[in-house]
Short mmCIF file of C-alpha atoms and ligand atoms in Angstrom, two decimals:
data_model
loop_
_atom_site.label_atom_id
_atom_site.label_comp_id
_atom_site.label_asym_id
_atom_site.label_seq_id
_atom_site.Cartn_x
_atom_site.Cartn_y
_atom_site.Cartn_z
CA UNK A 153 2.75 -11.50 -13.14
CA UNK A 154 0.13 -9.84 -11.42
CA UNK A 155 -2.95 -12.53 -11.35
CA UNK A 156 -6.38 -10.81 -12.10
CA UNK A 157 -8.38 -13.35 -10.05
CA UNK A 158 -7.22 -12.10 -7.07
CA UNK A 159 -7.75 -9.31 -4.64
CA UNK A 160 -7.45 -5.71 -4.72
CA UNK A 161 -7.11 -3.47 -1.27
CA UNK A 162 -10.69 -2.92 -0.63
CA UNK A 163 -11.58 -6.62 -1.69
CA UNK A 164 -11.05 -9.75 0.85
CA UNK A 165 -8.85 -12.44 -1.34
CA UNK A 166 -6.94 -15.29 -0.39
CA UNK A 167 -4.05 -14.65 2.16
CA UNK A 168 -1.67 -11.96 2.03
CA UNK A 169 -0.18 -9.94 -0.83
CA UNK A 170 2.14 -7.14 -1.64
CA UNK A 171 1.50 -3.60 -1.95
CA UNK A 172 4.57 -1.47 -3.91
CA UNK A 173 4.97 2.04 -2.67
CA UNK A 174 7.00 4.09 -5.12
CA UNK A 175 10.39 5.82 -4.02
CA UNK A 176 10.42 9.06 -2.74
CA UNK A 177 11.74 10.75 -5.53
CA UNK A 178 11.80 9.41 -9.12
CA UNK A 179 12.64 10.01 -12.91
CA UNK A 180 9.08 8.55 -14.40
CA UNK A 181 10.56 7.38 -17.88
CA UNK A 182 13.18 5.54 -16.15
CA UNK A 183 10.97 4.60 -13.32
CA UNK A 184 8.45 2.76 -15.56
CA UNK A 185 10.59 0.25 -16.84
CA UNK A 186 11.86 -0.28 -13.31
CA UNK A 187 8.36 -0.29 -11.95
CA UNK A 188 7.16 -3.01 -15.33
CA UNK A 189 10.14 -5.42 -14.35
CA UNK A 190 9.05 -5.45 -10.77
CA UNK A 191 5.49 -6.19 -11.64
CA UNK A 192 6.16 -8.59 -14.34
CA UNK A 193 8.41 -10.52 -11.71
CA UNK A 194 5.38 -11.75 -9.30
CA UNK A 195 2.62 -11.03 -7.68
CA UNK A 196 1.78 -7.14 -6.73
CA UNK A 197 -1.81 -6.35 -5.97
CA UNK A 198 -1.60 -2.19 -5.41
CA UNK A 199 1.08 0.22 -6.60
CA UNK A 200 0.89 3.45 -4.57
CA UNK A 201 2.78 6.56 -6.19
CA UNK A 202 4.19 8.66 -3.49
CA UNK A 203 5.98 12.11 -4.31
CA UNK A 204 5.83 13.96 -1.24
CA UNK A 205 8.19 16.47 -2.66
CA UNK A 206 7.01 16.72 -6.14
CA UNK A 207 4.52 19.44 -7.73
CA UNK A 208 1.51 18.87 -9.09
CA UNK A 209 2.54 18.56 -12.60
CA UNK A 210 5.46 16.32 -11.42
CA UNK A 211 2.87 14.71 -10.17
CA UNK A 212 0.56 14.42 -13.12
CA UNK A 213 3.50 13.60 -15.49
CA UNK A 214 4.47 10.45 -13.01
CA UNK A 215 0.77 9.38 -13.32
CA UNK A 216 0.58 9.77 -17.04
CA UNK A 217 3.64 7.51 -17.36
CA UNK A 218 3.04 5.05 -14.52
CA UNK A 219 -0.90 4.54 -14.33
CA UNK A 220 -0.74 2.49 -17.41
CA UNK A 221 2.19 0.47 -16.38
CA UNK A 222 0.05 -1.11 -13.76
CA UNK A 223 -3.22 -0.75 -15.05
CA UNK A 224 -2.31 -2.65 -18.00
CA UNK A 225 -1.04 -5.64 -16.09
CA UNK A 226 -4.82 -5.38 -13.65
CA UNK A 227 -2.89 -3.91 -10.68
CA UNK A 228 -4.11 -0.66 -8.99
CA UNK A 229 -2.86 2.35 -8.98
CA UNK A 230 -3.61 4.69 -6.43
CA UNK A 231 -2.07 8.35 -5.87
CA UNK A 232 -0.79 9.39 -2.38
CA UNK A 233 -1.88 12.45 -0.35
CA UNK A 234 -4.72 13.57 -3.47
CA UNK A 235 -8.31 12.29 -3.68
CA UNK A 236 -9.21 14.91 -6.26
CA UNK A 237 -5.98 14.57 -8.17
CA UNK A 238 -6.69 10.78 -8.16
CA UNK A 239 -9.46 10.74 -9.91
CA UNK A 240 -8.62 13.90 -12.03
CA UNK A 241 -5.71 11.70 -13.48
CA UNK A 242 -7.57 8.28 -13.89
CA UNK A 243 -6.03 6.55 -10.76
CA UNK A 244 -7.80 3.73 -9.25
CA UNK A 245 -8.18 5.10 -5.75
CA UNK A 246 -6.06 7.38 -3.43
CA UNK A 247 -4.50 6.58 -0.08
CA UNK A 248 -4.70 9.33 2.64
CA UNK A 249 -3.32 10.21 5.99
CA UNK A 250 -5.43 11.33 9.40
CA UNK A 251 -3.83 15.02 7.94
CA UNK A 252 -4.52 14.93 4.40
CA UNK A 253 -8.19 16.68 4.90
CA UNK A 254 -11.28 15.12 5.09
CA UNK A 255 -11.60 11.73 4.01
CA UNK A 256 -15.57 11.98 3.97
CA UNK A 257 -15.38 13.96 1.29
CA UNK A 258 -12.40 11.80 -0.07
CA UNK A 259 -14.85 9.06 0.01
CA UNK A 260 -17.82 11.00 -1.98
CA UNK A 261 -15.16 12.49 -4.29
CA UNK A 262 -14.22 8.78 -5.11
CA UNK A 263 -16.91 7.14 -5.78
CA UNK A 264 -16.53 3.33 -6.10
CA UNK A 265 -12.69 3.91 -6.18
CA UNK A 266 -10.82 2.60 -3.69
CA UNK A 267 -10.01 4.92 -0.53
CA UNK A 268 -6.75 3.71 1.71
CA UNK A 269 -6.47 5.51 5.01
CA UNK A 270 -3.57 5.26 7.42
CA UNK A 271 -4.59 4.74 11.13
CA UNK A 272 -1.18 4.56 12.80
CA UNK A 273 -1.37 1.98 15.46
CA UNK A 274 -5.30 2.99 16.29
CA UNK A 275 -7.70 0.97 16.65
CA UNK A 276 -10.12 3.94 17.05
CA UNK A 277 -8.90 5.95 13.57
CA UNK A 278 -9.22 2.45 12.15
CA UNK A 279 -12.91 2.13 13.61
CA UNK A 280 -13.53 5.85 12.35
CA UNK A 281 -11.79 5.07 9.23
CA UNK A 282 -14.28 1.53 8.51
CA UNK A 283 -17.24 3.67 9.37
CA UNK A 284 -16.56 5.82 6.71
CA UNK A 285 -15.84 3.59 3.98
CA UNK A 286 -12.58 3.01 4.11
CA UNK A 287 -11.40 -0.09 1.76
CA UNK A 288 -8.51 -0.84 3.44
CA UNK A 289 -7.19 0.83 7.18
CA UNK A 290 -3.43 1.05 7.14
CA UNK A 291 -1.22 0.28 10.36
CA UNK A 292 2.21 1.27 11.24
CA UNK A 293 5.18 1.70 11.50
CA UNK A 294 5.95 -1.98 12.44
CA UNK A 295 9.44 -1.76 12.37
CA UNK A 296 11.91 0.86 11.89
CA UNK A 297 12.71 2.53 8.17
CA UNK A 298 14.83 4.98 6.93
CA UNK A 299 12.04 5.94 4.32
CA UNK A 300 10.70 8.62 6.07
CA UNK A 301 10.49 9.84 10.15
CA UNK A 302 7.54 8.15 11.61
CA UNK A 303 5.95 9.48 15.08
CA UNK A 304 3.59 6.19 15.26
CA UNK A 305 4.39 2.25 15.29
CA UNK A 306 2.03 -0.33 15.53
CA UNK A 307 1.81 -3.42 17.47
CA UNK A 308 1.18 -7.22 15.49
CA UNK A 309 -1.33 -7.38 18.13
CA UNK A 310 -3.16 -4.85 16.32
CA UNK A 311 -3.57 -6.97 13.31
CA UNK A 312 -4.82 -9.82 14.62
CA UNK A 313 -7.32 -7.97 16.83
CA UNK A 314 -8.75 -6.23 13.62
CA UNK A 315 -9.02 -9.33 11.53
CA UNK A 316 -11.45 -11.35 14.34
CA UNK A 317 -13.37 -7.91 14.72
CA UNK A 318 -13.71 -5.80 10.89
CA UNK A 319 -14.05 -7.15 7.44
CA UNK A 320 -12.26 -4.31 6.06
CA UNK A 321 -9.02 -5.55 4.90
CA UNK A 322 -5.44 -4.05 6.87
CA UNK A 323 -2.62 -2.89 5.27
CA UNK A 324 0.76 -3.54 7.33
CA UNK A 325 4.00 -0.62 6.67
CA UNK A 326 6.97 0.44 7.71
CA UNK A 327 10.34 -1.22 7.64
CA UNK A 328 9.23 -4.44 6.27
CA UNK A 329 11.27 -6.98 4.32
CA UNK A 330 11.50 -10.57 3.47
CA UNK A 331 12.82 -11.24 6.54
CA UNK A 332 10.88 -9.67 9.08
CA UNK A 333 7.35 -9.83 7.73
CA UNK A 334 6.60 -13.05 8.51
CA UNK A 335 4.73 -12.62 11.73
CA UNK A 336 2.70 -9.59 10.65
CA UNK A 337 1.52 -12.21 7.78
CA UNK A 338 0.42 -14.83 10.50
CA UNK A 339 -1.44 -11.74 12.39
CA UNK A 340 -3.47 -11.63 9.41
CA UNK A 341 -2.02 -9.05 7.31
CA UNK A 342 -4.15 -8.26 3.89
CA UNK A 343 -1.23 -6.58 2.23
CA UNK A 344 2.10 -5.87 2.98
CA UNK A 345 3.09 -2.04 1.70
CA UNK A 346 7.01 -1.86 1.21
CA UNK A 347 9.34 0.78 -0.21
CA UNK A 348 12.92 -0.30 0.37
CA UNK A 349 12.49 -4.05 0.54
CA UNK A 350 12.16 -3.55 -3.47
CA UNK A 351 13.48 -0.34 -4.81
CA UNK A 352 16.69 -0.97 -2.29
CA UNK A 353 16.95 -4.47 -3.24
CA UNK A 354 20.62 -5.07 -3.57
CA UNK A 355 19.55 -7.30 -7.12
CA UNK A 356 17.17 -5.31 -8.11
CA UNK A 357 13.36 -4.84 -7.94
CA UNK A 358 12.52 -7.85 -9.54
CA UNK A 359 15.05 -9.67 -7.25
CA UNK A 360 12.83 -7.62 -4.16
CA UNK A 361 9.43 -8.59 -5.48
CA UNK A 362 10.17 -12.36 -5.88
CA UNK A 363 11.72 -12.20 -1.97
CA UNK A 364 8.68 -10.67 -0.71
CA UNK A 365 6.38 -13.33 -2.52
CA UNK A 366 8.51 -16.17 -1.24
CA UNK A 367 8.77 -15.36 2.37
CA UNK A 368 4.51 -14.04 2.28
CA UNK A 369 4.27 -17.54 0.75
CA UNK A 370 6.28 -19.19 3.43
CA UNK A 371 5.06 -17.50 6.47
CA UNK A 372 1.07 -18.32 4.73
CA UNK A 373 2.33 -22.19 4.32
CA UNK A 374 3.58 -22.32 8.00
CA UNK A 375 0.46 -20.74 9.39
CA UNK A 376 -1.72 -23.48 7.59
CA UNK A 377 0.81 -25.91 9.03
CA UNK A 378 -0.15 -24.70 12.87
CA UNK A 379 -2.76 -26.57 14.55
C1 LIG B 265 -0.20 1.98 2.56
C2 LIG B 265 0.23 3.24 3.24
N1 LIG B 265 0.15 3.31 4.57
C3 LIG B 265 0.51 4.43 5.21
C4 LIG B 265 0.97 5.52 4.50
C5 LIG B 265 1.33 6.80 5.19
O1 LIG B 265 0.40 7.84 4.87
P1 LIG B 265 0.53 9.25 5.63
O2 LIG B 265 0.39 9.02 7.09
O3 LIG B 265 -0.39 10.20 5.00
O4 LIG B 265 2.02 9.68 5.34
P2 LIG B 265 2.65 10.06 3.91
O5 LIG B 265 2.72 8.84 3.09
O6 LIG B 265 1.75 11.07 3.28
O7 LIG B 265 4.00 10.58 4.26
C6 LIG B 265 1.03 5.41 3.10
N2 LIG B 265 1.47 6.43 2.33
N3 LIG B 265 0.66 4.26 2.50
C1 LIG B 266 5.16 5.78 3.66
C2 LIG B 266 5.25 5.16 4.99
N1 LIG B 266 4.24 5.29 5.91
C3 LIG B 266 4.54 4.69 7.06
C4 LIG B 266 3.66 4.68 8.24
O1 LIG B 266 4.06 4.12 9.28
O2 LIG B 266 2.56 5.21 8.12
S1 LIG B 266 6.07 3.95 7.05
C5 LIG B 266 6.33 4.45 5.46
C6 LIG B 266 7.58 4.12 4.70
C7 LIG B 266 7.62 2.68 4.27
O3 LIG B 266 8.82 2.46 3.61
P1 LIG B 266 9.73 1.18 3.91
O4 LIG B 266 9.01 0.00 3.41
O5 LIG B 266 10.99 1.46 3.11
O6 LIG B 266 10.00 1.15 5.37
MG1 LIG B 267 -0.22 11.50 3.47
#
């Protein structure tokens, strides 16, 4: 269950936690019970809906079943791609790309909500984006994924260089899983944002969720172990 106590993207909170990323295509009835097991099975701090192919009453429709979903159990929702249709539709925030227009106006449009912008593997987008107000810089593709063509990767470098210099908390995507993400939590990773390493679980999303939380534990517990 996700624990209200703890942070948000945009706050700082203890360690590292996991950020959901909806499918790329979805049926939103069916989706919302698939979405309510996964967040009822641990500990999800942001759940980003992401319909790159959808219209914008698709759109609205997946909001108006899913916003609630998370909302109701204190875990953001924010809409890909749409500042204005974020807050038109009651999301908590939006999370934009360097080509999904201007993210100063983004950042008036939202208000307190919480803004999300993806800085590749940049450390100059991710200065720009902090300037601006960003509430969380995203960073990737760390590994490879079959969820969508990326033309950037990031370095784990990256991660730990932004921690010791910025207070504004770093998301970590692309291609991560249980198994993998281990070092990008030790870089100092505020959230890890994953697609397939729950909706492709081979038991399920819950199954995916609970793997996540065990190895973000793990890889938190052997970093407190170091020296
Ligand atoms: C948490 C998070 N990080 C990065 C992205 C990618 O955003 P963008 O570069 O705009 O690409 P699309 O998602 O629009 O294909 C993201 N969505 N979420
Ligand atoms: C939406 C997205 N953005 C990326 C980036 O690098 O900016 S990678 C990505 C897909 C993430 O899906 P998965 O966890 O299945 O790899
Ligand atoms: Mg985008």
């Amino acid at each position: 269950m996700a624990r209200s106590n703890e942070s948000r993207p945009g706050e700082s909170g203890p360690g590292c936690r996991l950020y959901l990323v909806t499918p790329p295509a979805l049926e939103p009835a069916r989706f919302a019970e698939d979405l309510a097991r996964a967040l009822d099975a641990g500990d999800v701090a942001c759940v980003q809906l992401r319909l790159k192919d959808a219209d914008e009453d698709a759109v609205r429709r997946a909001c108006d079943a899913l916003r609630p979903v998370a909302q109701s159990r204190d875990v953001a929702f924010l809409l890909n791609d749409r500042a204005d249709l974020a807050v038109e539709t009651g999301c908590d925030g939006a999370h934009l790309g360097q080509e999904d227009g201007d993210h100063e106006a983004a950042r008036q449009l939202l208000g307190q909500g919480i803004l999300g912008i993806t800085c590749h593997g940049s450390r100059h987008l991710a200065m720009k984006a902090g300037e601006l107000g960003a509430d969380y810089v995203a960073f990737g593709a760390f590994f490879p994924t079959s969820t969508k063509t990326v033309e950037h990767h990031a370095e784990v470098e990256l991660l730990q260089w932004w921690g010791e210099v910025m207070e504004v908390p770093a998301v970590a995507i692309g291609g991560i899983t249980a198994a993998n993400c281990a070092p990008l939590v030790r870089a100092g990773a505020d959230f890890l944002a994953v697609v397939g390493a729950v909706w492709n679980h081979p038991e399920g999303p819950a199954a995916g969720v609970r793997g996540m939380n065990a190895a973000i534990a793990a890889a938190q517990a052997e970093g407190a172990a170091q020296p």
